[in-house]
Structures are given as structure tokens and as C-alpha cells.
GROMACS .gro file of N, CA and C in nm:
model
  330
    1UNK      N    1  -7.825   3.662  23.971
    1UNK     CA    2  -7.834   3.706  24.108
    1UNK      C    3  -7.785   3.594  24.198
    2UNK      N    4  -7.699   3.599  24.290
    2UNK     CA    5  -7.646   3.567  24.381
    2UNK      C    6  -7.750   3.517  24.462
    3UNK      N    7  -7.759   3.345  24.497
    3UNK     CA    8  -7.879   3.307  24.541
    3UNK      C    9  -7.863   3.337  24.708
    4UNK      N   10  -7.725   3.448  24.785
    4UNK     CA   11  -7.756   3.477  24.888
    4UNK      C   12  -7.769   3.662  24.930
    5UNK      N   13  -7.801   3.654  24.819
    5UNK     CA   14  -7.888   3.836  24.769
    5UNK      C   15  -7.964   3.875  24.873
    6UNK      N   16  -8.085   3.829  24.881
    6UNK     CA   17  -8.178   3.870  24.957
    6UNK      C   18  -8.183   3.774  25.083
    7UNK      N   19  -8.155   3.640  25.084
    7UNK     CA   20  -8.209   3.531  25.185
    7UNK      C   21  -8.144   3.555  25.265
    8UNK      N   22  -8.176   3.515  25.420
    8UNK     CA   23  -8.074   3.493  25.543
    8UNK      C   24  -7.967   3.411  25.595
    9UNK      N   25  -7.904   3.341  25.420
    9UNK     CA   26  -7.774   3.298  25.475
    9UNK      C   27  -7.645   3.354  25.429
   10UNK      N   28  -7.700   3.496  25.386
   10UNK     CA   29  -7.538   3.578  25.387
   10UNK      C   30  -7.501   3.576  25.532
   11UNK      N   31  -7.349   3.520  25.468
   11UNK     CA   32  -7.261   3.503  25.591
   11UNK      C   33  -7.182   3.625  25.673
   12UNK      N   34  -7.200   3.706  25.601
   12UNK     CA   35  -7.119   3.891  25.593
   12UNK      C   36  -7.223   3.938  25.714
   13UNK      N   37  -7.119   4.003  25.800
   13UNK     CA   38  -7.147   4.058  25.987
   13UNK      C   39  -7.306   4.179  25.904
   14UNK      N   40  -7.390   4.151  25.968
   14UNK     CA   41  -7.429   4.284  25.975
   14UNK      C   42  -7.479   4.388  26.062
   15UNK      N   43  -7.485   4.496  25.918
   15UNK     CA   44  -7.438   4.642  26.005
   15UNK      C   45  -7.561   4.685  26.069
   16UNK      N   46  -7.565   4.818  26.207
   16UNK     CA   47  -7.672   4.818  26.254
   16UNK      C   48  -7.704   4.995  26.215
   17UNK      N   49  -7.779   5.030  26.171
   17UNK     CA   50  -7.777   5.200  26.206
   17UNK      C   51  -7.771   5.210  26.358
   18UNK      N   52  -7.720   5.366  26.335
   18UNK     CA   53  -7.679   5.467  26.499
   18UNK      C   54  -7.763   5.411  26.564
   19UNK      N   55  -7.928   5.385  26.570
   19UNK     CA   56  -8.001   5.362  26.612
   19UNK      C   57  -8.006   5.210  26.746
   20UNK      N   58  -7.913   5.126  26.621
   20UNK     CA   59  -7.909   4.997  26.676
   20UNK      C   60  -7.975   4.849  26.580
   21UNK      N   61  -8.069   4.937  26.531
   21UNK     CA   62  -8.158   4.857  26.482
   21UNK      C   63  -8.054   4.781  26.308
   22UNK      N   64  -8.126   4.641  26.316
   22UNK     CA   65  -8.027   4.616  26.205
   22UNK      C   66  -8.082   4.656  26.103
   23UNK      N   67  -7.920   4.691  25.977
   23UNK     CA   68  -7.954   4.731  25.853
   23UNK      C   69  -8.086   4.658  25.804
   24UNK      N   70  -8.046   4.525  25.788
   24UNK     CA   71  -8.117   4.489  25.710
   24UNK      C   72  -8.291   4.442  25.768
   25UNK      N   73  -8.348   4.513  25.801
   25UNK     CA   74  -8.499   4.512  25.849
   25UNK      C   75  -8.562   4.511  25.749
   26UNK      N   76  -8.584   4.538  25.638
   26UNK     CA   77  -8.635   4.564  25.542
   26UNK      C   78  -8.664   4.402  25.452
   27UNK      N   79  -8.526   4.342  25.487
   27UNK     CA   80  -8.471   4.195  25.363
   27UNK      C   81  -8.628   4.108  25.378
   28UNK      N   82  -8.669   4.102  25.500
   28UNK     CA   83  -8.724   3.961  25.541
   28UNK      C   84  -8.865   4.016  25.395
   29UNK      N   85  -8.899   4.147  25.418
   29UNK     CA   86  -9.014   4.176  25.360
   29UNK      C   87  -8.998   4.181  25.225
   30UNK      N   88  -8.888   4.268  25.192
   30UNK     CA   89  -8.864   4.245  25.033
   30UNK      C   90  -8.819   4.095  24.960
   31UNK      N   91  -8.769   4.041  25.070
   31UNK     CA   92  -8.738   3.918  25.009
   31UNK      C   93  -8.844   3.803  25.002
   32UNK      N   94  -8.966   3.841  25.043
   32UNK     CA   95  -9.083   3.765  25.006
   32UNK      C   96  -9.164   3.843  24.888
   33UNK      N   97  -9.151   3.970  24.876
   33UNK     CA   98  -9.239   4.029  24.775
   33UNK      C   99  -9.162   3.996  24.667
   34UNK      N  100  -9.001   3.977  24.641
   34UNK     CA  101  -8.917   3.955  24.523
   34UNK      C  102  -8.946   3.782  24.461
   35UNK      N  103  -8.961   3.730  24.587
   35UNK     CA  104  -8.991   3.605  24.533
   35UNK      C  105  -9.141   3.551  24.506
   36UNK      N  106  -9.268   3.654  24.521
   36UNK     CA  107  -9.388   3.651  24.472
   36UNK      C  108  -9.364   3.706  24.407
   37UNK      N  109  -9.350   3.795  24.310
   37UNK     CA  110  -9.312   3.849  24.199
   37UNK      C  111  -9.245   3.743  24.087
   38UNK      N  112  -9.148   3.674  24.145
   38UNK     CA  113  -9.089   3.588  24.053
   38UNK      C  114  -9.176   3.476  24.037
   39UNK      N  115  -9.205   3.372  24.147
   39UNK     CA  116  -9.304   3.287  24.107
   39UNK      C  117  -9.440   3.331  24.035
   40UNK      N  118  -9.479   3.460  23.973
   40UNK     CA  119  -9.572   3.503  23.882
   40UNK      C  120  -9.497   3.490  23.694
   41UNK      N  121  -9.403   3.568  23.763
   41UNK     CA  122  -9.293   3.548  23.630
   41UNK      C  123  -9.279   3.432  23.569
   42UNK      N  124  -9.255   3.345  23.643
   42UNK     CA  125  -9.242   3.177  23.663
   42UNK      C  126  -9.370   3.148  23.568
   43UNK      N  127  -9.524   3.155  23.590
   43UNK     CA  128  -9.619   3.155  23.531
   43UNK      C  129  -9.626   3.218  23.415
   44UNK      N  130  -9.614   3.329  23.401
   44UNK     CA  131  -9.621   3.408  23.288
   44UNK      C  132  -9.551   3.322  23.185
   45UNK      N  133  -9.404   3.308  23.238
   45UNK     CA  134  -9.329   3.234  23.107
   45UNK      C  135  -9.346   3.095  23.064
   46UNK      N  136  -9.419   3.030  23.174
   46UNK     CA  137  -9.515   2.901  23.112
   46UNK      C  138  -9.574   2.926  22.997
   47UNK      N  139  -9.667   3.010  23.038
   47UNK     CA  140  -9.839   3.048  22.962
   47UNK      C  141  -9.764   3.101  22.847
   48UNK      N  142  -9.595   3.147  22.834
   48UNK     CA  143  -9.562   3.214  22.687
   48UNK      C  144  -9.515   3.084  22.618
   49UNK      N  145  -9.472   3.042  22.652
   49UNK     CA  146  -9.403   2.868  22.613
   49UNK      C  147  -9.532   2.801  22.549
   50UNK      N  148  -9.680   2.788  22.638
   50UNK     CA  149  -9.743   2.759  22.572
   50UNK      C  150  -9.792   2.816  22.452
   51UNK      N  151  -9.827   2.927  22.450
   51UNK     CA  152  -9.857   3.010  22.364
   51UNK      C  153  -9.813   2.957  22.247
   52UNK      N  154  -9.657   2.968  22.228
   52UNK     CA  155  -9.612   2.915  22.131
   52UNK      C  156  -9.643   2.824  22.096
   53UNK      N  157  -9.619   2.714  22.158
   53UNK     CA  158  -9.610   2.568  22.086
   53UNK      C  159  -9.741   2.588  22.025
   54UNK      N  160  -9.886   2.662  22.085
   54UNK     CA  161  -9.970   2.618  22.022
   54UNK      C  162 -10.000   2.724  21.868
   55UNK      N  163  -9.906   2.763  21.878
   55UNK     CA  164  -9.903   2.844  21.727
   55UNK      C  165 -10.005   2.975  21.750
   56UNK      N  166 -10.009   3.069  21.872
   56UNK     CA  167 -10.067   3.172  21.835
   56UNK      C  168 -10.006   3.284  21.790
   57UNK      N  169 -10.102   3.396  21.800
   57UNK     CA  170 -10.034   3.485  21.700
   57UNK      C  171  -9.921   3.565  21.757
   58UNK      N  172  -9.842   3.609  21.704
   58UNK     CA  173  -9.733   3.661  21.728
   58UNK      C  174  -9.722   3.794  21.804
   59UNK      N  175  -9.832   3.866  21.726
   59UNK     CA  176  -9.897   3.966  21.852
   59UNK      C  177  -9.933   3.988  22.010
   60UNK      N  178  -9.985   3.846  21.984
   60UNK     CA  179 -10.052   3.811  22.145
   60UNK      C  180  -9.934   3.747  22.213
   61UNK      N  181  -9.816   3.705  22.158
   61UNK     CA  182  -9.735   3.656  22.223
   61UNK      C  183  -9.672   3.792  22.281
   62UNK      N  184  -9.611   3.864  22.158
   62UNK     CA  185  -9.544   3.972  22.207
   62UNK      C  186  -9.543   4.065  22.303
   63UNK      N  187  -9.726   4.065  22.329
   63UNK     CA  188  -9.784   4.148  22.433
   63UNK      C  189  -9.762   4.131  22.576
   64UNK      N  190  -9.732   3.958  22.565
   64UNK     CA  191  -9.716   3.872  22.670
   64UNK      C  192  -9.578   3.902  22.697
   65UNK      N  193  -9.514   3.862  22.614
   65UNK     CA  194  -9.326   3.879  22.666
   65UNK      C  195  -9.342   4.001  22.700
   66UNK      N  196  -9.362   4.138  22.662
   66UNK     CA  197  -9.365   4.331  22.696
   66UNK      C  198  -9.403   4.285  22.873
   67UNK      N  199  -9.503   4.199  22.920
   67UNK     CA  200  -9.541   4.243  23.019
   67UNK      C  201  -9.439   4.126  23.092
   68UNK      N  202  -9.371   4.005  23.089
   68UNK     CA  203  -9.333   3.957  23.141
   68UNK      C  204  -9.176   4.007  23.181
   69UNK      N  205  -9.158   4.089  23.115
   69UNK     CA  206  -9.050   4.164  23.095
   69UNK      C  207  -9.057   4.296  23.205
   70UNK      N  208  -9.174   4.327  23.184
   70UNK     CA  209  -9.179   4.483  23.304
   70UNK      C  210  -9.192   4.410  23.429
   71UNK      N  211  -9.281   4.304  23.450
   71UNK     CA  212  -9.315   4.238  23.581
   71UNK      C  213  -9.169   4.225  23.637
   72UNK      N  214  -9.062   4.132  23.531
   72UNK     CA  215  -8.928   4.118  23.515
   72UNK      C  216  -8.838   4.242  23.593
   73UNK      N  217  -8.878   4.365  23.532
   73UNK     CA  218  -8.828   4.491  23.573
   73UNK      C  219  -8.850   4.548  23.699
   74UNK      N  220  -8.948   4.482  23.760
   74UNK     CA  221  -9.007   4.532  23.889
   74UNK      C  222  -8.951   4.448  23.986
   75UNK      N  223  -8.921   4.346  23.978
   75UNK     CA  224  -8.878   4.266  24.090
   75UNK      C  225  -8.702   4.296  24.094
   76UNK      N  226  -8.665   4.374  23.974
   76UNK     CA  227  -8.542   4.347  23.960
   76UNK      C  228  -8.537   4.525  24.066
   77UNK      N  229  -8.616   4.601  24.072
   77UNK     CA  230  -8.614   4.758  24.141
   77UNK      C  231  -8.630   4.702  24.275
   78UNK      N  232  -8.751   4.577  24.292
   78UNK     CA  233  -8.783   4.553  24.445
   78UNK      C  234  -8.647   4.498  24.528
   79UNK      N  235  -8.583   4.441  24.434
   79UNK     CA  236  -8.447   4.391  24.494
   79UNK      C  237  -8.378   4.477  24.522
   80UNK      N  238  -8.325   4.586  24.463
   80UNK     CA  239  -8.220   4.675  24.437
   80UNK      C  240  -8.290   4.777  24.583
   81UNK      N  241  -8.424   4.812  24.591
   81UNK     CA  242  -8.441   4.857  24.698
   81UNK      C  243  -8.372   4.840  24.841
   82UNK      N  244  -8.440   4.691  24.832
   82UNK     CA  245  -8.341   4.609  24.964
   82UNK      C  246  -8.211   4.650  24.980
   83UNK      N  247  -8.106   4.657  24.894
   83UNK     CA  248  -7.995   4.657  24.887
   83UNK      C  249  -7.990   4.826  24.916
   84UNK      N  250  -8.072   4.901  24.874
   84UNK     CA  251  -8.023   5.045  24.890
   84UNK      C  252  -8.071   5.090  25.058
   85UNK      N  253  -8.200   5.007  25.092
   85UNK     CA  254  -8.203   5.028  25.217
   85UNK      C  255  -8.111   4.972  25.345
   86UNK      N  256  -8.063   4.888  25.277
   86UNK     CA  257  -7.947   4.796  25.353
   86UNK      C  258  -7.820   4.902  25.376
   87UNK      N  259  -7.821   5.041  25.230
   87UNK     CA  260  -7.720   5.062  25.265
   87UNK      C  261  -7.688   5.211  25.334
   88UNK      N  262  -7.829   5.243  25.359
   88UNK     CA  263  -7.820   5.365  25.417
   88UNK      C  264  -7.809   5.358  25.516
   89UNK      N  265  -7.705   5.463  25.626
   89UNK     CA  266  -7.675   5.426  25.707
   89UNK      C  267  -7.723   5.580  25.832
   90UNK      N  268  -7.880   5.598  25.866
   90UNK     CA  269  -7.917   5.661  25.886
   90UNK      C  270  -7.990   5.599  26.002
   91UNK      N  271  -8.058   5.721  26.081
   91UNK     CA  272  -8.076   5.672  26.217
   91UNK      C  273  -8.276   5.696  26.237
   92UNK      N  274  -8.299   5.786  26.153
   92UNK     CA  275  -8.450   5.834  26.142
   92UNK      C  276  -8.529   5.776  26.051
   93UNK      N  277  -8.612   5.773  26.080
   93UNK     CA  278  -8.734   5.663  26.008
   93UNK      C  279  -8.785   5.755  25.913
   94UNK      N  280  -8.778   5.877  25.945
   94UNK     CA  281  -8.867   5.943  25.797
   94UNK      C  282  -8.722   5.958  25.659
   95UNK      N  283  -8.619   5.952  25.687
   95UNK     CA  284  -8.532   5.897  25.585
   95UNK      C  285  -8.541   5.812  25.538
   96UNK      N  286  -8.568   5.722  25.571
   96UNK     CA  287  -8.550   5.568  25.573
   96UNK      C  288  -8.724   5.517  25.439
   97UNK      N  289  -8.825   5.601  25.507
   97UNK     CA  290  -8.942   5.632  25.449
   97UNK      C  291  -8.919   5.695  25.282
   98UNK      N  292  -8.820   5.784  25.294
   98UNK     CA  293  -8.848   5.872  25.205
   98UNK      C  294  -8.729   5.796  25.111
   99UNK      N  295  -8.666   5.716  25.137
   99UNK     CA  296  -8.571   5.645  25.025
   99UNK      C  297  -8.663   5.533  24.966
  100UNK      N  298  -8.726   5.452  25.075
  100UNK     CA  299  -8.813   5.357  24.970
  100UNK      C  300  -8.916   5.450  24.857
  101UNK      N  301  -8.952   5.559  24.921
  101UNK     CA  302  -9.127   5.635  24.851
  101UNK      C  303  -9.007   5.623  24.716
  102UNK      N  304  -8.877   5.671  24.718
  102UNK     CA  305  -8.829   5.692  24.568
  102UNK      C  306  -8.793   5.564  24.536
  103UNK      N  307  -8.760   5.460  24.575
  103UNK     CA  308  -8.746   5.347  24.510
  103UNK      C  309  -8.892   5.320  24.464
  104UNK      N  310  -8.968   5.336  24.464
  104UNK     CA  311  -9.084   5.265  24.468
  104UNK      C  312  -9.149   5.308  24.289
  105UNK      N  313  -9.094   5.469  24.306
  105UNK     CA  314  -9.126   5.593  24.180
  105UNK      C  315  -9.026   5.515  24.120
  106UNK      N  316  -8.878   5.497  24.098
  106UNK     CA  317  -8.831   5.438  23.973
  106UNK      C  318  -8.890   5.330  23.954
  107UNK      N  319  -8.940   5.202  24.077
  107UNK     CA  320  -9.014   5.129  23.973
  107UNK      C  321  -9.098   5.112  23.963
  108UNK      N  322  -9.201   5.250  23.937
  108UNK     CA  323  -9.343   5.229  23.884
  108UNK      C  324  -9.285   5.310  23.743
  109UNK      N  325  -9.173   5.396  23.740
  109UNK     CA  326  -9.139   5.455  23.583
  109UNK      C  327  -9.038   5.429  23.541
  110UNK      N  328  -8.966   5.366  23.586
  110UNK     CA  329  -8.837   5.300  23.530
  110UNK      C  330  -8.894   5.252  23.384
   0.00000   0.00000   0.00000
């Protein structure tokens, strides 16, 4: 990922809906929940590192990577949100509502 993905130093004009309001309203918020998400990840893959070295079981590791992996999967939907709300180019808030409610469903079942 492009370390100017989510943050506020993409340099690219941005766009406003009909409304006025800028696309990207959404970034400031997702781009703090993407990066609490990751600094958990960050942890998780410590605590698996340790795991190892200290020789546990392979089970309990595995259980660990499955979930560091979905946590993994979720931040990777919370991002992609941003980007899909960035790119709708709509003027009403209950649109705007009803695109995150489905981002939200792929990543609770993705």
C-alpha cells in the first residue's frame, strides 16, 4: 500500500460532490480506524513471533495466524471503503450511508 493511500499528503486536486462537500470526508476517519487496526496487527504478530521461538504448539499458533490474518482482512475492506467512498460521486447522504452499510457487510463476511 502506497504510504499516501489514506494520509493527507496525496498531492492529487480533490474532487468535491454536487453538493460541494469534499470527496474525501470520510479519509480522516477511516484513516485512523485503518491504522488502529494495524497497530493491533502489529501486536498480534509479535505475540506470534513469540509464540514460536518459545516452542508452542502448532495449533495454538495456527489459531493465532487464522485470526491475524482476518484482523489482516478487515483493515484491508476498511481501506478499500475509503477509496470507494472517495469515489462516489453523489450528492445525498442516504447514498453515501447505504454504500458504507455494504462495505461494512463484505467485511464482516468477506
Amino acid at each position: 500500500m502506497k504510504a499516501s493511500a489514506l494520509s493527507g499528503d496525496d498531492t492529487r486536486p480533490t474532487a468535491t460532490h454536487p453538493t460541494g462537500a469534499p470527496s474525501s470526508r470520510y479519509r480522516s476517519e477511516h484513516q485512523r480506524d485503518v491504522v488502529n487496526r494495524l497497530k493491533r496487527i502489529e501486536g498480534q504478530v509479535r505475540a506470534l513471533i513469540e509464540m514460536v521461538e518459545a516452542g508452542r504448539p502448532c495449533e495454538d499458533i495456527a489459531q493465532q495466524m487464522s485470526a491475524a490474518r482476518k484482523a489482516m482482512d478487515k483493515a484491508f475492506f476498511r481501506m478499500m471503503a475509503c477509496s470507494v467512498m472517495e469515489s462516489v460521486a453523489v450528492s445525498d447522504d442516504e447514498t453515501l450511508r447505504e454504500v458504507e452499510r455494504s462495505t461494512r457487510i463484505l467485511e464482516k463476511y468477506a
